[in-house]
Amino acid sequence: MAQWCQLQLLDSKYLEQVDQLYDDSLPMDIRQYLSRWIESIDWDVVAMQDSLATVRFHDLLAQLDDQHSRFALENNLLLQHNIRKIKRNLQDRFQEDPIHMAMIISKNLKEEQKILASAKSTEQEGEGMVSAMVVEKQKLDAKVKEMKDRVQAADQNIKSLEDLQDEYDFKINTLKNRENEVNGMTTKELEKEKMTISRMCFELKAKRQDVVVQLGEVLSVTQALLSDLINEELPEWKQRQQIACIGGPPNACVDQLQNWFTVVAESLQQVRQHLKKLQELEQKFTYDCDPITQKKPFLEARALDLLKSLLSHSLVVERQPCMPTHPQRPLVLKTGVQFTVKLRFLVKLQEFNYQLKVKALFDKDVVEKKGFRKFNILGTNTKVMNMEESNGSLAAEFRHLQLKEQKVAGNRTNEGPLIVTEELHSLSFESELQLSQSGLDVKLEAISLPVVVISNVCQLPSGWASILWYNMLTTEPKNLKFFLSPPAAKWSHFSEVLSWQFSSVTKRGLNQEQLNMLADKLLGAKAQRNPEGQIPWTKFCKSPNEKSFPFWLWIEGILDLIKRHLLPLWNDGSIMGFISKEREKALLTDKCPGTFLLRFSESSREGAITFTWIEHDVHGKPVFHSVEPYTKKELTAVSLPDIIRTYKVMAADNIPENPLRFLYPNIAKDKAFGKYFPTPSETPEPMDVEDTQRSGYMKTELISVSEVHPSRLQDNMMPMSPDDYKALEQYVSPRDIDAVMNADFQDEA
């Protein structure tokens, strides 16, 4: 089943996560209408080639034209209009930068896969298990329902009070008129009517008291709910956003948060309307110790304060600052490079549309410090918030902001206590909500998570290390002095974040075997992988001496190697990756000769991969061989599966042979890597004379060969199997094989 079809079968909580992936820059309509075409293309490859991205961009526009034609045949004017509008928006945004579009589609497809995996995992855990988050949501939903029910009941009681007061006024006026008539009421009738009016007056006063008390109770319930939202739900959402920023699970529930905030705002607005209605009733009729007169000012002030408190916490950073060129490295900004950031106002009321003008400020409240760099924001730094077409939320997205460092007079030297990648900065947003009709004048502010500003892309890995460390260890958004004394991380927490760095860019995180090796590397073998083991910042991101390199830069190099050259192999589990040489030997010792495994080199800063295989000497003892690690340079020329397919070991006077037979533990090499090998074609044989004459060249193939001393091989040369002999015939003629073998026998004689 297509990925998009699978997504549409999920529960609403997962569909909400899908909804978060699409906005006006790439509407969900495109994903819906072009789902098959989108899923048929490898967008990772497209995002790496400008020419291919341009072709795919125009293909997408052509697909939209076809969809428009289908709507035209159906005479669907609205959908025709929407498709035309979507096409224009895409041309405006991606015509000059189609790679950006490819990156967005690639990222969204991967996030969809994560959502599907998460849904499947939850389903496997059993329908009876309900997460704590869902339970809390249900509790909050119950509180919201209680508040709405109370507001509705108050509304009905006020209408009943208004009807009762109107009836009381009518009877009073009727009684006065009849008393003034010549043939008026008898004394008995008059007394009876006065008794009726007296009872009605008593009922009216009791009703007024009930309504005032009821409105007070509504505000108490609302205040408790508001406290839950501001002090618990909103901070928890922000913390989940932090986790998502550093590769953790996608941060959903912002729509749910918006729904709660909006319902509370609507209820408070209704209470304020109810109080205005009470004021009208008071003006028509009042008396000593009238509860409306006594309590209304207090209730009005309380309702207004609650509404202001709600609104002042409603401006949030929905998407943290991020360069579109590095979507998986948010919060690291490079000078002179555009970045985007998106805000949302959680109270979605039509009356607030186009009422909020937001201004972006950089390092607003930062006290000037010696050596601390200062920056100016370039681009449009003010935006008006308006309702989005895709989901109706009140939002503003800054798409074209840049940072430029302020020049310092004289020779600038970094005299500050921190290096630039440990220097944290803040991006804040200010607005003011003024509605004279409602008596609202609220100052709004939101602040992004701390950002690192770099001036060269080579600083990106170190900058990302700072972002990881900060968001892993603190939830305080304004602690810009964090790296003056950075705390250590527990291995139990750090290992999870480390695994996210892989799962966020591939389909696999790190398994326990891989984490064990990394724990030993960071904590030392004596620590025995203690979950409470402390990892200092210097151990993570600093070099102990000039000859070594930081742990994180090693990991970053491997991540880049995987993304560029090893992604399918990593995703299908072929690469063991992180394993010590001692553990490697222990795993291979009792395996068949030719069993090999793939691991990352520990000595290459840029990231490299090697393979180790086992053989047995003449005495049956295991012998291990490791090939010199392959770096990005070698893997750019020949893919790792092709290296494994064609790899040869040779010694003087011996025929080259491929020693690799089984991928650990016992998977035949062709079964493990066959799908990555080039498919046989009908092309002429390399030595075909006619083909040589036609092209002018003989066909060649790059292969990896290791030359070793004969003593390191198995008794110089073990007998070849029929399969080995057949494979050898593809590269060496039978006559040459016989010649070599005869020469060996003559030497032995």
XYZ file of C-alpha atoms in Angstrom:
749
model
C 0.000 0.000 0.000
C 1.280 3.482 -0.874
C 2.720 5.482 2.012
C 0.106 8.237 1.673
C -2.730 5.699 1.765
C -1.284 4.123 4.912
C -1.100 7.518 6.605
C -4.765 8.234 5.956
C -5.739 5.084 7.872
C -4.045 6.283 11.082
C -5.732 7.701 14.181
C -6.323 11.417 14.467
C -3.339 11.961 16.785
C -1.017 10.726 14.019
C -2.866 12.647 11.323
C -2.223 15.769 13.363
C 1.501 15.042 13.163
C 1.184 14.677 9.388
C -0.677 17.982 9.247
C 2.277 19.652 10.970
C 4.536 18.715 8.047
C 2.646 20.751 5.459
C 2.004 24.468 5.301
C 1.613 27.164 2.666
C 5.158 26.631 1.355
C 4.251 23.052 0.369
C 0.497 22.522 0.750
C -0.942 19.141 1.609
C -3.010 19.359 -1.604
C 0.144 18.570 -3.603
C 0.886 15.550 -1.426
C -2.694 14.358 -1.887
C -3.074 14.856 -5.638
C 0.456 13.760 -6.628
C 1.079 11.080 -3.991
C 2.003 8.275 -6.405
C 4.323 10.450 -8.459
C 6.012 11.923 -5.365
C 6.639 8.494 -3.844
C 8.076 7.147 -7.101
C 11.079 9.506 -6.953
C 14.221 9.369 -4.804
C 14.153 12.917 -3.454
C 17.399 12.418 -1.510
C 19.225 12.115 -4.824
C 17.265 15.025 -6.324
C 18.209 17.272 -3.393
C 21.912 16.759 -4.140
C 21.865 17.664 -7.851
C 20.821 21.124 -8.975
C 20.112 20.092 -12.573
C 18.006 17.111 -11.516
C 16.135 19.261 -8.986
C 15.275 21.714 -11.778
C 13.953 18.867 -13.945
C 11.842 17.483 -11.109
C 10.503 20.953 -10.290
C 9.211 21.344 -13.847
C 7.896 17.765 -13.762
C 5.901 18.705 -10.671
C 4.461 21.766 -12.414
C 3.493 19.533 -15.353
C 1.797 17.121 -12.950
C -0.197 20.037 -11.535
C -1.231 21.036 -15.066
C -2.503 17.490 -15.649
C -4.439 17.645 -12.391
C -5.901 21.001 -13.425
C -7.079 19.439 -16.700
C -8.822 16.644 -14.783
C -10.636 19.207 -12.626
C -11.600 21.113 -15.782
C -13.232 17.988 -17.204
C -15.187 17.681 -13.947
C -16.180 21.390 -14.153
C -14.814 21.865 -10.635
C -14.114 25.582 -10.633
C -12.954 25.807 -7.010
C -10.313 23.079 -7.328
C -9.120 24.557 -10.630
C -8.617 27.869 -8.859
C -6.748 26.220 -5.982
C -4.404 24.333 -8.324
C -3.574 27.511 -10.254
C -2.849 29.326 -7.020
C -0.652 26.497 -5.714
C 1.318 26.465 -8.959
C 1.919 30.228 -8.807
C 3.088 29.982 -5.192
C 5.491 27.157 -6.036
C 6.949 29.144 -8.919
C 7.419 32.182 -6.684
C 9.144 30.189 -3.942
C 11.149 27.504 -5.729
C 11.750 28.636 -9.319
C 15.206 29.939 -8.374
C 15.896 27.296 -5.733
C 14.387 23.917 -6.739
C 16.808 22.061 -4.437
C 15.038 23.666 -1.484
C 11.760 22.143 -2.665
C 13.395 18.730 -3.060
C 14.837 18.967 0.462
C 11.408 19.794 1.900
C 9.738 16.861 0.107
C 12.561 14.496 1.131
C 12.341 15.582 4.769
C 8.530 15.267 4.808
C 8.604 11.759 3.348
C 11.072 10.669 6.034
C 8.955 12.241 8.777
C 5.901 10.419 7.395
C 7.822 7.144 7.624
C 8.665 7.900 11.255
C 5.005 8.602 12.000
C 4.002 5.287 10.394
C 6.688 3.467 12.378
C 5.536 5.142 15.586
C 1.919 4.186 14.897
C 2.924 0.592 14.178
C 5.005 0.431 17.344
C 2.131 1.737 19.447
C -0.250 -0.753 17.866
C 2.105 -3.623 18.678
C 2.267 -2.590 22.321
C -1.404 -3.441 22.594
C -4.614 -1.508 22.426
C -5.017 -1.699 26.194
C -1.896 0.381 26.841
C -2.633 4.089 26.784
C 0.253 6.497 27.030
C 0.485 8.919 29.923
C 0.248 11.806 27.470
C -3.092 10.552 26.161
C -4.377 10.128 29.715
C -3.370 13.695 30.562
C -5.007 14.916 27.358
C -8.229 13.154 28.322
C -8.148 14.770 31.762
C -7.612 18.195 30.238
C -10.350 17.578 27.687
C -12.665 16.762 30.589
C -11.762 20.050 32.311
C -12.365 21.967 29.084
C -15.751 20.296 28.704
C -16.648 21.163 32.293
C -15.748 24.807 31.675
C -17.790 24.960 28.460
C -20.765 23.304 30.152
C -20.605 25.807 33.025
C -20.417 28.741 30.594
C -23.388 27.344 28.678
C -25.360 26.875 31.910
C -24.536 30.450 32.955
C -25.734 31.656 29.555
C -29.063 29.880 30.024
C -29.472 31.243 33.566
C -28.786 34.822 32.429
C -31.399 34.462 29.693
C -33.809 33.102 32.311
C -32.911 36.018 34.613
C -33.530 38.485 31.788
C -36.943 36.932 31.076
C -37.841 37.018 34.781
C -36.803 40.651 35.096
C -38.773 41.625 31.979
C -41.843 39.908 33.413
C -41.289 41.667 36.768
C -41.027 45.073 35.037
C -44.183 44.366 33.071
C -46.165 43.445 36.192
C -44.905 46.498 38.107
C -45.876 48.853 35.266
C -49.218 47.097 34.784
C -49.989 47.414 38.492
C -49.189 51.162 38.473
C -51.407 51.766 35.460
C -54.360 49.849 36.918
C -54.037 51.693 40.249
C -54.483 54.986 38.380
C -57.569 53.825 36.485
C -61.032 55.029 37.647
C -62.497 51.559 37.683
C -59.288 50.009 39.003
C -58.578 46.832 40.909
C -60.391 45.873 44.064
C -58.438 45.908 47.288
C -58.340 42.133 47.335
C -57.086 41.939 43.772
C -54.519 44.607 44.513
C -53.179 42.760 47.544
C -53.010 39.523 45.579
C -51.088 41.165 42.735
C -48.686 42.829 45.163
C -48.037 39.457 46.823
C -47.289 37.944 43.390
C -44.911 40.788 42.546
C -43.256 40.486 45.969
C -42.625 36.790 45.431
C -41.312 37.534 41.970
C -38.961 40.179 43.387
C -37.616 37.690 45.907
C -37.126 35.124 43.134
C -35.431 37.757 40.993
C -32.955 38.669 43.749
C -32.189 35.003 44.403
C -31.687 34.450 40.666
C -29.298 37.386 40.475
C -27.313 36.010 43.389
C -27.172 32.589 41.729
C -25.949 34.019 38.417
C -23.216 36.094 40.080
C -22.035 33.085 42.107
C -22.186 30.916 38.997
C -20.015 33.334 36.998
C -17.526 33.385 39.860
C -17.372 29.584 39.773
C -16.887 29.631 35.987
C -13.904 31.944 36.422
C -12.463 29.708 39.162
C -12.708 26.642 36.922
C -11.228 28.652 34.042
C -8.385 29.890 36.225
C -7.478 26.326 37.235
C -7.591 25.210 33.611
C -5.520 28.207 32.547
C -2.937 27.337 35.183
C -2.689 23.795 33.770
C -2.215 25.163 30.271
C 0.362 27.835 31.112
C 2.325 26.009 33.801
C 2.194 22.426 32.518
C 0.988 21.880 28.962
C 2.795 24.805 27.329
C 6.183 24.091 28.999
C 5.823 20.389 28.152
C 5.121 21.267 24.507
C 8.183 23.519 24.453
C 10.280 20.741 25.942
C 9.025 18.308 23.295
C 9.964 20.915 20.717
C 13.485 21.024 22.133
C 13.711 17.248 21.826
C 12.418 17.359 18.246
C 14.994 20.021 17.374
C 17.872 17.693 18.310
C 16.530 14.708 16.383
C 13.986 13.273 18.818
C 10.368 12.317 18.047
C 8.433 14.918 16.026
C 6.739 17.495 18.222
C 2.998 17.243 17.700
C 0.028 18.559 19.684
C 0.437 22.250 18.845
C -3.010 22.110 17.212
C -4.412 20.524 20.357
C -2.753 23.223 22.446
C -4.240 25.854 20.137
C -7.701 24.301 20.520
C -7.456 24.459 24.313
C -6.181 28.037 24.341
C -8.880 29.103 21.886
C -11.714 27.483 23.850
C -10.552 29.167 27.071
C -10.359 32.541 25.293
C -13.836 32.075 23.832
C -15.216 31.155 27.254
C -13.651 34.208 28.890
C -15.044 36.417 26.140
C -18.489 34.883 26.768
C -18.175 35.581 30.503
C -17.308 39.201 29.730
C -20.384 39.413 27.491
C -22.473 37.942 30.300
C -21.179 40.630 32.654
C -22.187 43.308 30.135
C -25.663 41.815 30.034
C -25.790 41.947 33.852
C -24.813 45.603 33.640
C -27.797 46.231 31.346
C -30.099 44.441 33.790
C -28.634 46.445 36.666
C -29.334 49.717 34.854
C -32.980 48.728 34.484
C -33.425 47.544 38.037
C -31.281 47.618 41.144
C -31.636 47.687 44.914
C -29.611 47.829 48.104
C -27.004 45.080 48.385
C -27.568 44.182 44.725
C -25.014 41.318 44.045
C -24.497 42.638 40.518
C -23.530 46.053 41.829
C -21.300 44.535 44.506
C -19.563 41.781 42.518
C -19.584 42.867 38.873
C -16.469 45.125 38.976
C -14.456 42.369 40.659
C -15.675 39.727 38.175
C -14.935 42.026 35.212
C -11.403 42.684 36.428
C -10.826 39.001 37.122
C -12.090 37.931 33.681
C -9.938 40.582 31.987
C -6.834 39.554 33.953
C -7.339 35.904 33.043
C -7.803 36.779 29.383
C -4.673 38.954 29.388
C -2.711 36.189 31.081
C -3.868 33.706 28.454
C -3.094 36.021 25.541
C 0.326 37.005 26.897
C 1.367 33.316 26.806
C -0.210 32.581 23.418
C 2.608 33.752 21.128
C 4.954 30.808 20.527
C 7.762 29.923 18.140
C 6.190 27.089 16.172
C 9.310 26.388 14.067
C 12.659 27.357 15.490
C 15.184 29.385 13.425
C 16.689 27.214 10.703
C 18.635 27.623 7.490
C 16.681 25.963 4.619
C 19.999 24.573 3.359
C 20.411 22.577 6.597
C 16.891 21.560 7.703
C 18.209 18.931 10.116
C 20.483 21.394 11.898
C 18.116 24.046 13.317
C 19.345 26.808 15.636
C 22.739 27.053 13.900
C 22.755 30.185 11.746
C 25.466 31.351 9.370
C 26.067 35.031 8.727
C 24.916 36.098 5.276
C 22.683 33.034 4.820
C 18.907 33.340 4.952
C 17.041 31.549 7.697
C 13.377 31.017 8.459
C 11.367 31.037 11.667
C 7.625 30.642 12.188
C 5.396 32.002 14.954
C 1.909 30.968 15.929
C -0.692 32.698 18.070
C -2.480 29.954 19.961
C -5.770 31.850 20.314
C -7.439 31.386 16.933
C -10.175 34.022 16.902
C -11.269 35.827 13.752
C -11.209 39.180 15.550
C -7.420 38.864 15.974
C -6.757 38.298 12.258
C -4.399 40.992 10.880
C -4.338 42.669 14.315
C -0.891 41.462 15.375
C 2.268 42.959 13.907
C 5.307 41.009 15.074
C 8.857 42.395 15.123
C 11.985 40.212 15.281
C 14.854 41.358 17.529
C 18.304 39.838 18.020
C 19.964 39.684 21.452
C 17.383 42.131 22.783
C 18.101 41.887 26.513
C 21.737 40.809 26.305
C 24.087 42.908 28.380
C 27.083 43.927 26.288
C 30.108 41.853 27.206
C 33.709 42.131 26.119
C 34.488 39.800 23.249
C 30.812 38.947 22.731
C 29.892 39.391 19.081
C 26.957 41.594 18.077
C 24.782 41.163 15.003
C 22.246 43.096 12.959
C 19.155 41.501 11.399
C 18.843 42.052 7.663
C 15.674 41.483 5.679
C 12.039 42.036 6.572
C 11.973 41.780 10.363
C 8.287 42.682 10.830
C 5.326 40.531 9.864
C 1.558 40.751 10.301
C -0.029 37.555 11.607
C -2.902 36.219 9.551
C -4.982 33.069 9.202
C -3.201 30.368 7.176
C -5.139 28.822 4.319
C -3.916 25.303 5.093
C -5.151 24.970 8.680
C -6.639 28.319 9.655
C -4.081 28.976 12.378
C -2.977 32.528 13.131
C 0.672 32.569 12.087
C 3.556 34.596 10.708
C 6.590 33.127 8.970
C 9.820 35.067 8.529
C 11.452 33.583 5.430
C 14.206 35.998 4.453
C 16.092 36.989 7.583
C 19.889 37.190 7.657
C 22.470 38.068 10.271
C 25.401 40.404 9.725
C 28.110 40.845 12.328
C 28.678 44.393 13.548
C 32.171 45.574 12.816
C 34.316 46.569 15.749
C 36.724 49.469 15.376
C 40.404 48.544 15.442
C 41.849 45.060 15.407
C 39.191 42.650 16.564
C 40.359 39.896 18.824
C 38.055 37.415 20.475
C 38.761 38.342 24.061
C 35.612 36.687 25.349
C 35.675 33.594 27.538
C 33.911 31.449 24.898
C 34.726 30.335 21.369
C 32.187 31.366 18.723
C 30.460 27.963 18.604
C 29.824 28.095 22.368
C 28.537 31.667 22.227
C 24.730 31.571 22.559
C 22.399 34.235 21.197
C 18.666 34.831 21.309
C 16.048 35.775 18.754
C 12.996 37.394 20.319
C 9.679 38.582 18.915
C 7.476 41.407 20.150
C 3.930 42.435 19.395
C 1.032 44.276 20.981
C -2.638 43.377 20.862
C -4.905 46.418 21.107
C -8.673 46.059 20.805
C -10.387 49.180 22.107
C -13.858 47.604 21.894
C -12.790 44.791 24.217
C -10.575 46.937 26.435
C -7.590 44.792 25.545
C -4.050 46.125 25.487
C -1.636 43.226 25.867
C 2.095 43.183 25.171
C 3.191 39.898 23.623
C 6.632 38.351 23.508
C 8.135 35.071 22.392
C 11.742 33.953 22.386
C 13.444 31.263 20.351
C 15.691 28.635 21.785
C 19.300 29.874 21.955
C 21.078 29.942 18.604
C 24.725 29.603 17.616
C 25.992 31.970 14.932
C 28.815 30.807 12.679
C 30.698 32.599 9.923
C 32.011 29.535 8.076
C 30.233 26.283 7.249
C 33.168 24.309 8.679
C 31.985 25.514 12.117
C 28.591 23.839 11.644
C 29.465 20.509 13.362
C 30.842 22.264 16.447
C 27.886 24.640 16.500
C 25.477 21.697 16.333
C 27.345 20.032 19.206
C 26.580 23.100 21.339
C 22.904 22.986 20.357
C 22.739 19.287 21.243
C 24.361 19.769 24.631
C 22.227 22.759 25.589
C 18.857 21.284 24.635
C 19.744 17.929 26.162
C 20.546 19.389 29.579
C 18.379 22.456 30.181
C 14.908 23.798 29.427
C 15.777 27.400 30.293
C 15.522 29.438 27.054
C 17.492 32.459 28.278
C 20.560 30.854 29.832
C 23.022 32.329 27.341
C 25.930 31.836 29.797
C 25.394 28.075 29.755
C 28.829 27.248 28.323
C 30.748 29.265 30.888
C 30.263 26.198 33.075
C 28.530 23.454 31.064
C 27.219 20.534 33.130
C 28.096 16.919 32.392
C 25.593 14.529 30.800
C 24.520 11.132 32.088
C 25.230 8.274 29.715
C 21.598 7.071 29.957
C 20.392 10.419 28.610
C 23.259 11.078 26.242
C 23.031 7.656 24.548
C 19.413 8.319 23.592
C 20.279 11.693 22.059
C 23.248 10.127 20.251
C 20.968 7.513 18.719
C 18.595 10.267 17.568
C 21.396 11.755 15.471
C 21.267 8.623 13.344
C 17.523 7.932 13.375
C 16.738 11.537 12.393
C 18.678 11.275 9.112
C 18.330 7.514 8.421
C 15.839 4.767 9.160
C 17.947 3.305 11.977
C 19.182 4.565 15.301
C 21.937 2.867 17.297
C 21.353 -0.575 18.798
C 22.625 -1.682 22.194
C 25.749 -3.357 20.773
C 26.762 -0.124 19.049
C 25.980 1.986 22.111
C 28.073 -0.342 24.271
C 31.141 0.342 22.136
C 30.555 4.105 22.297
C 30.034 3.924 26.073
C 33.396 2.202 26.472
C 34.996 4.830 24.249
C 33.597 7.743 26.279
C 33.460 6.347 29.818
C 36.270 3.806 29.658
C 35.911 0.041 30.065
C 36.208 0.306 33.870
C 32.932 2.241 34.043
C 31.130 -0.879 32.779
C 28.675 1.255 30.784
C 27.157 2.699 33.945
C 23.893 4.520 33.012
C 24.760 7.148 35.633
C 28.257 7.626 34.167
C 29.095 11.299 33.617
C 30.319 12.627 30.268
C 31.857 16.100 30.487
C 31.449 18.628 27.684
C 35.184 18.594 27.041
C 35.121 14.822 26.471
C 32.315 15.234 23.940
C 33.534 18.177 21.929
C 37.153 19.001 22.784
C 40.468 17.484 21.729
C 42.702 16.285 24.575
C 45.767 16.998 22.419
C 46.738 18.235 18.971
C 47.049 14.755 17.455
C 43.553 13.582 18.405
C 40.129 14.907 17.417
C 36.871 15.394 19.351
C 34.419 12.507 19.771
C 31.585 14.492 18.216
C 33.526 15.431 15.063
C 34.269 11.724 14.588
C 30.546 10.921 14.883
C 29.649 13.804 12.568
C 32.116 12.531 9.952
C 30.507 9.084 10.095
C 27.011 10.573 9.798
C 28.086 12.459 6.691
C 29.686 9.304 5.273
C 26.443 7.381 5.815
C 24.263 10.090 4.247
C 26.488 10.419 1.186
C 27.571 6.851 0.463
C 26.176 4.218 2.835
C 22.522 5.057 3.478
C 20.900 1.886 2.004
C 23.474 -0.376 3.680
C 22.983 1.353 7.035
C 19.209 1.247 6.741
C 19.073 -2.487 5.987
C 21.404 -3.314 8.890
C 24.365 -4.542 6.842
C 26.778 -2.228 8.673
C 27.659 -3.161 12.229
C 29.513 0.136 12.400
C 30.488 0.776 15.988
C 32.400 -2.191 17.359
C 35.773 -2.460 19.056
C 38.558 -4.548 17.533
C 38.448 -6.919 20.523
C 34.703 -7.444 20.180
C 35.116 -7.829 16.439
C 37.547 -10.720 16.906
C 35.302 -12.333 19.503
C 32.353 -12.294 17.094
C 34.301 -13.660 14.140
C 36.396 -16.305 15.936
C 34.013 -19.256 15.572
C 32.697 -18.280 12.139
C 33.391 -19.850 8.750
C 36.449 -18.629 6.816
C 35.522 -15.624 4.708
C 32.964 -14.290 7.207
C 33.328 -10.525 7.423
C 31.734 -7.512 9.052
C 31.672 -3.806 8.332
C 32.778 -1.289 10.922
C 33.691 2.387 11.057
C 37.306 3.394 11.451
C 38.193 4.949 14.807
C 41.229 6.733 13.398
C 39.575 8.811 10.664
C 38.177 12.197 11.587
C 36.354 12.576 8.254
C 34.595 9.228 8.553
C 35.752 5.959 6.983
C 34.608 2.344 6.832
C 36.532 -0.910 6.718
C 35.797 -4.618 6.704
C 37.452 -7.394 8.654
C 37.309 -11.081 7.716
C 38.472 -14.311 9.300
C 40.615 -17.093 7.875
C 42.253 -20.143 9.472
C 45.953 -20.978 9.189
C 47.313 -24.468 8.517
C 46.940 -25.259 12.204
C 43.297 -24.206 12.278
C 43.931 -21.063 14.317
C 41.876 -17.964 13.404
C 43.622 -15.187 11.481
C 41.968 -11.784 11.084
C 42.504 -9.347 8.214
C 41.282 -5.740 8.017
C 41.446 -3.665 4.864
C 42.638 -0.059 4.899
C 39.540 2.087 5.607
C 37.632 3.575 2.690
C 36.941 7.310 2.909
C 34.493 9.501 1.015
C 37.100 9.942 -1.710
C 37.270 6.220 -2.516
C 33.533 5.689 -2.095
C 32.811 8.516 -4.529
C 34.652 6.534 -7.211
C 33.342 3.048 -6.338
C 30.382 2.133 -4.138
C 30.997 -0.088 -1.120
C 28.878 -2.972 -2.522
C 31.007 -2.912 -5.689
C 34.178 -2.859 -3.608
C 32.947 -5.930 -1.710
C 31.929 -7.633 -4.969
C 35.273 -7.132 -6.721
C 37.708 -7.044 -3.812
C 40.803 -9.234 -4.280
C 43.743 -10.337 -2.156
C 46.945 -11.291 -3.896
C 50.463 -12.382 -2.968
C 53.495 -12.915 -5.112
C 52.926 -15.663 -7.703
C 49.387 -16.284 -6.436
C 46.145 -15.777 -8.318
C 44.036 -12.896 -6.839
C 40.973 -14.132 -4.990
C 38.049 -12.548 -3.155
C 38.236 -13.659 0.484
C 34.800 -12.230 1.393
C 32.140 -14.957 1.478
C 29.620 -14.337 4.274
C 28.383 -11.162 5.918
C 28.309 -11.699 9.689
C 26.796 -13.812 11.105
C 26.301 -16.148 8.134
C 24.589 -14.328 5.259
C 25.925 -15.198 1.816
C 27.624 -12.179 0.310
C 25.485 -12.186 -2.839
C 22.306 -12.450 -0.773
C 23.328 -9.547 1.476
C 24.560 -7.219 -1.269
C 23.176 -8.670 -4.505
C 20.446 -6.045 -4.758
C 23.138 -3.343 -4.843
C 25.298 -5.056 -7.487
C 25.002 -3.780 -11.071
C 22.545 -5.817 -13.097
C 23.941 -7.855 -16.016
C 23.353 -6.219 -19.377
C 23.476 -7.338 -22.946
C 26.629 -5.314 -23.592
C 29.418 -7.046 -25.527
C 32.201 -8.801 -23.658
C 35.196 -6.597 -22.769
C 37.409 -8.339 -25.300
C 34.860 -8.214 -28.120
C 36.861 -7.069 -31.154
C 33.943 -5.462 -32.964
C 32.921 -3.485 -29.883
C 36.506 -2.325 -29.404
C 36.663 -1.088 -32.955
C 33.300 0.674 -32.644
C 34.018 2.575 -29.376
C 37.744 2.829 -29.618
C 38.180 1.724 -26.004
C 38.244 -1.488 -24.041
C 35.842 -1.643 -21.106
C 37.463 -1.415 -17.657
C 36.332 -1.785 -14.064
C 37.821 -0.408 -10.876
C 38.540 -3.106 -8.298
C 40.204 -3.047 -4.879
C 43.248 -5.273 -4.430
C 45.259 -5.894 -1.261
C 48.783 -7.254 -1.687
C 50.030 -9.373 1.210
C 52.987 -11.645 1.932
C 52.252 -15.265 0.962
C 52.789 -16.363 4.552
C 49.672 -14.419 5.585
C 47.494 -16.430 3.230
C 46.087 -19.875 3.887
C 48.957 -22.219 2.978
C 49.876 -19.823 0.181
C 46.751 -20.698 -1.807
C 43.882 -22.887 -0.738
C 42.137 -24.980 -3.424
C 39.521 -23.000 -5.287
C 35.879 -23.990 -5.267
C 34.053 -24.271 -8.630
C 32.262 -20.985 -7.852
C 35.579 -19.239 -7.212
C 37.059 -20.640 -10.401
C 34.021 -19.473 -12.384
C 34.288 -15.957 -10.894
C 38.012 -15.872 -11.663
C 37.370 -16.795 -15.294
C 35.543 -13.465 -15.734
C 38.823 -11.595 -15.259
C 41.566 -14.108 -16.233
C 41.552 -16.488 -19.226
C 41.793 -20.277 -18.562
C 45.119 -20.383 -20.430
C 46.630 -17.799 -18.055
C 45.317 -19.699 -15.030
C 46.919 -22.908 -16.282
C 50.174 -21.096 -16.938
C 50.322 -19.739 -13.409
C 49.429 -23.079 -11.848
C 52.036 -24.959 -13.927
C 54.674 -22.428 -12.924
C 53.840 -23.028 -9.254
C 54.177 -26.815 -9.649
C 57.515 -26.427 -11.434
C 58.829 -24.243 -8.581
C 57.747 -26.850 -6.013
C 59.476 -29.574 -8.006
